[in-house]
Amino acid sequence: MRTKLRTLLAIVVVAPVLIVPGTAAAAGDLPAPTSVTPVTGTATVPPYDPNPPTVIGVRTGRHEQYDRTVFDFSGGTPGYRVAYGSLVGQGTGTPIPLDGAATLLVVFDGAYAYNFDLTRVYNPRLPTLRQIKSGGAFEGRVSFGLGLADRVGFRVLRLTNPPRIAVDVAHQPTQPFSTERFQGGAGTAAQVRIDAVRSGEHPGYDRVVFDLGTPTTPLLSVAYTVPTPTTIHVGFTAATTQRGVVGGPNPVPIGLTQARSVSLAVYDNGTVSAFITTNHRTGFRVMLLSNPTRVVVDIAH
């Protein structure tokens, strides 16, 4: 696979820089990021360094499972914080809208943008990364907003030679929605342990996440029930008959467009049933994620 990089902007004070697109990705490309937890990092140069980190370029690239934004620097890399939020103008607080359903806010501390056009709007129109805008620079802080098609997992990489910060955002799942029964899972978990049930609304679907307290998944069966055609049954079956453990409230109120609530039943034969009530019968898809172990059920609007 080759990763096509699109140079958006590269300006330096002393001389022009040539950035060659079409850099080949390594054979073992990274998997899609899954975390949505804020990420922070420290600067590679001390405060008040005479050659502070300075933004000199922004590039984007599409990988097989994620989109990448690269912020190029001279003078090392600054401190940073990347988290979902809202982009506002530095020093003014004026909201800055971006295309997309979610905004990933990238803030660099101890950074400058001499001779860099922070007013430029970038529209890469990649699968997840739709738009990039800057919130400007003020008192050693430079901010950017990444407009995303959905709230997805992301990661941040600090790279050297040359100094740069890369922000990867996962592609949305390509797995189709269906009303057919799903069966899967490793089936090696000795006990069903559901630590929490979470939910969230995404463009076009609602997501229900079962956080599991085991390193692997039990056997799984997901299907609409016959007596109640608008209820999705998620069956967890352990490798032993140990009674399952369920944490958090039960039932779990949700109240989204499609997913309305989740109730759980624990049985003495090592199985646990989760019943997701929906607004009406529609397609769903199931994804099994690891590190940490999760079962994801997406329900189409």
Short mmCIF file of N, CA and C in Angstrom, two decimals, residues 8 58 60 69 71 81-90 96-100 102-108 118 120-124 128-136 142-148 167 169:
data_model
loop_
_atom_site.label_atom_id
_atom_site.label_comp_id
_atom_site.label_asym_id
_atom_site.label_seq_id
_atom_site.Cartn_x
_atom_site.Cartn_y
_atom_site.Cartn_z
N LEU A 8 -0.07 20.58 2.19
CA LEU A 8 -1.01 21.70 2.31
C LEU A 8 -0.27 23.03 2.40
N VAL A 58 1.91 21.93 7.24
CA VAL A 58 0.82 21.03 7.60
C VAL A 58 0.58 20.12 6.40
N THR A 60 -1.36 16.21 5.04
CA THR A 60 -2.32 15.15 5.36
C THR A 60 -2.03 13.93 4.50
N THR A 69 -2.71 13.69 9.97
CA THR A 69 -2.33 15.09 9.82
C THR A 69 -0.95 15.25 10.44
N PHE A 71 2.02 17.95 11.49
CA PHE A 71 2.41 19.33 11.74
C PHE A 71 3.94 19.35 11.78
N ARG A 81 -1.56 19.31 23.48
CA ARG A 81 -2.73 18.63 24.03
C ARG A 81 -3.72 18.43 22.90
N VAL A 82 -4.19 17.18 22.73
CA VAL A 82 -5.13 16.84 21.67
C VAL A 82 -6.35 16.21 22.33
N ALA A 83 -7.51 16.78 22.07
CA ALA A 83 -8.74 16.29 22.69
C ALA A 83 -9.94 16.78 21.89
N TYR A 84 -11.07 16.08 22.03
CA TYR A 84 -12.29 16.56 21.40
C TYR A 84 -12.76 17.82 22.13
N GLY A 85 -13.19 18.80 21.36
CA GLY A 85 -13.63 20.05 21.95
C GLY A 85 -14.10 21.00 20.86
N SER A 86 -14.03 22.28 21.14
CA SER A 86 -14.45 23.31 20.19
C SER A 86 -13.27 24.22 19.88
N LEU A 87 -13.13 24.58 18.63
CA LEU A 87 -12.07 25.49 18.23
C LEU A 87 -12.54 26.93 18.40
N VAL A 88 -11.72 27.73 19.08
CA VAL A 88 -12.01 29.16 19.26
C VAL A 88 -10.77 29.95 18.88
N GLY A 89 -10.97 31.21 18.58
CA GLY A 89 -9.85 32.07 18.24
C GLY A 89 -8.95 32.33 19.44
N GLN A 90 -7.64 32.20 19.24
CA GLN A 90 -6.69 32.47 20.32
C GLN A 90 -6.74 33.95 20.67
N ILE A 96 -15.06 28.99 16.18
CA ILE A 96 -14.70 28.80 14.78
C ILE A 96 -15.32 27.47 14.32
N PRO A 97 -16.33 27.50 13.48
CA PRO A 97 -16.98 26.25 13.05
C PRO A 97 -16.12 25.50 12.03
N LEU A 98 -16.25 24.18 12.02
CA LEU A 98 -15.58 23.34 11.05
C LEU A 98 -16.57 22.37 10.44
N ASP A 99 -16.27 21.93 9.22
CA ASP A 99 -17.08 20.89 8.61
C ASP A 99 -16.88 19.59 9.37
N GLY A 100 -17.94 18.81 9.48
CA GLY A 100 -17.84 17.52 10.16
C GLY A 100 -18.71 17.47 11.40
N ALA A 102 -17.68 16.23 14.34
CA ALA A 102 -16.89 16.35 15.57
C ALA A 102 -15.64 17.16 15.27
N THR A 103 -15.14 17.84 16.30
CA THR A 103 -13.91 18.63 16.16
C THR A 103 -12.86 18.11 17.12
N LEU A 104 -11.69 17.78 16.58
CA LEU A 104 -10.55 17.38 17.39
C LEU A 104 -9.64 18.60 17.52
N LEU A 105 -9.46 19.05 18.75
CA LEU A 105 -8.71 20.28 19.03
C LEU A 105 -7.25 19.94 19.30
N VAL A 106 -6.35 20.59 18.58
CA VAL A 106 -4.90 20.38 18.73
C VAL A 106 -4.31 21.72 19.18
N VAL A 107 -3.74 21.74 20.39
CA VAL A 107 -3.16 22.97 20.94
C VAL A 107 -1.68 22.74 21.22
N PHE A 108 -0.83 23.60 20.65
CA PHE A 108 0.61 23.54 20.86
C PHE A 108 1.02 24.66 21.81
N LEU A 118 -1.92 31.29 9.05
CA LEU A 118 -2.87 30.61 9.93
C LEU A 118 -4.32 30.85 9.54
N ARG A 120 -5.45 30.14 6.52
CA ARG A 120 -5.79 29.23 5.42
C ARG A 120 -6.68 28.09 5.93
N VAL A 121 -7.67 27.72 5.12
CA VAL A 121 -8.56 26.60 5.42
C VAL A 121 -8.18 25.44 4.51
N TYR A 122 -8.00 24.27 5.10
CA TYR A 122 -7.62 23.08 4.35
C TYR A 122 -8.82 22.13 4.27
N ASN A 123 -9.06 21.59 3.10
CA ASN A 123 -10.19 20.69 2.88
C ASN A 123 -9.71 19.39 2.24
N PRO A 124 -9.04 18.53 3.00
CA PRO A 124 -8.52 17.29 2.42
C PRO A 124 -9.60 16.32 1.98
N THR A 128 -12.31 10.34 7.02
CA THR A 128 -12.70 10.91 8.32
C THR A 128 -12.31 12.37 8.43
N LEU A 129 -11.11 12.72 8.00
CA LEU A 129 -10.61 14.09 8.10
C LEU A 129 -11.20 14.94 6.99
N ARG A 130 -12.06 15.88 7.36
CA ARG A 130 -12.78 16.67 6.37
C ARG A 130 -12.19 18.07 6.18
N GLN A 131 -11.75 18.67 7.28
CA GLN A 131 -11.31 20.07 7.20
C GLN A 131 -10.34 20.39 8.32
N ILE A 132 -9.44 21.35 8.07
CA ILE A 132 -8.50 21.83 9.08
C ILE A 132 -8.53 23.35 9.08
N LYS A 133 -8.69 23.92 10.26
CA LYS A 133 -8.59 25.36 10.44
C LYS A 133 -7.71 25.64 11.65
N SER A 134 -7.13 26.84 11.68
CA SER A 134 -6.34 27.26 12.84
C SER A 134 -7.12 28.25 13.67
N GLY A 135 -6.90 28.18 14.99
CA GLY A 135 -7.48 29.17 15.89
C GLY A 135 -6.55 30.35 16.10
N GLY A 136 -5.41 30.35 15.39
CA GLY A 136 -4.46 31.45 15.50
C GLY A 136 -3.35 31.17 16.49
N VAL A 142 -0.38 27.97 19.80
CA VAL A 142 -0.92 27.86 18.45
C VAL A 142 -1.94 26.71 18.46
N SER A 143 -3.11 26.96 17.89
CA SER A 143 -4.15 25.92 17.92
C SER A 143 -4.66 25.62 16.52
N PHE A 144 -5.12 24.37 16.37
CA PHE A 144 -5.75 23.92 15.13
C PHE A 144 -6.97 23.08 15.49
N GLY A 145 -7.94 23.07 14.61
CA GLY A 145 -9.09 22.19 14.75
C GLY A 145 -9.18 21.27 13.56
N LEU A 146 -9.39 19.98 13.83
CA LEU A 146 -9.58 19.00 12.76
C LEU A 146 -11.07 18.68 12.71
N GLY A 147 -11.72 19.02 11.62
CA GLY A 147 -13.12 18.69 11.45
C GLY A 147 -13.26 17.26 10.95
N LEU A 148 -13.94 16.42 11.73
CA LEU A 148 -14.03 14.99 11.43
C LEU A 148 -15.45 14.58 11.08
N VAL A 167 -1.04 13.39 13.99
CA VAL A 167 -2.32 13.07 14.63
C VAL A 167 -3.08 12.14 13.68
N VAL A 169 -6.45 9.81 12.89
CA VAL A 169 -7.87 9.64 13.22
C VAL A 169 -8.39 8.43 12.45
#
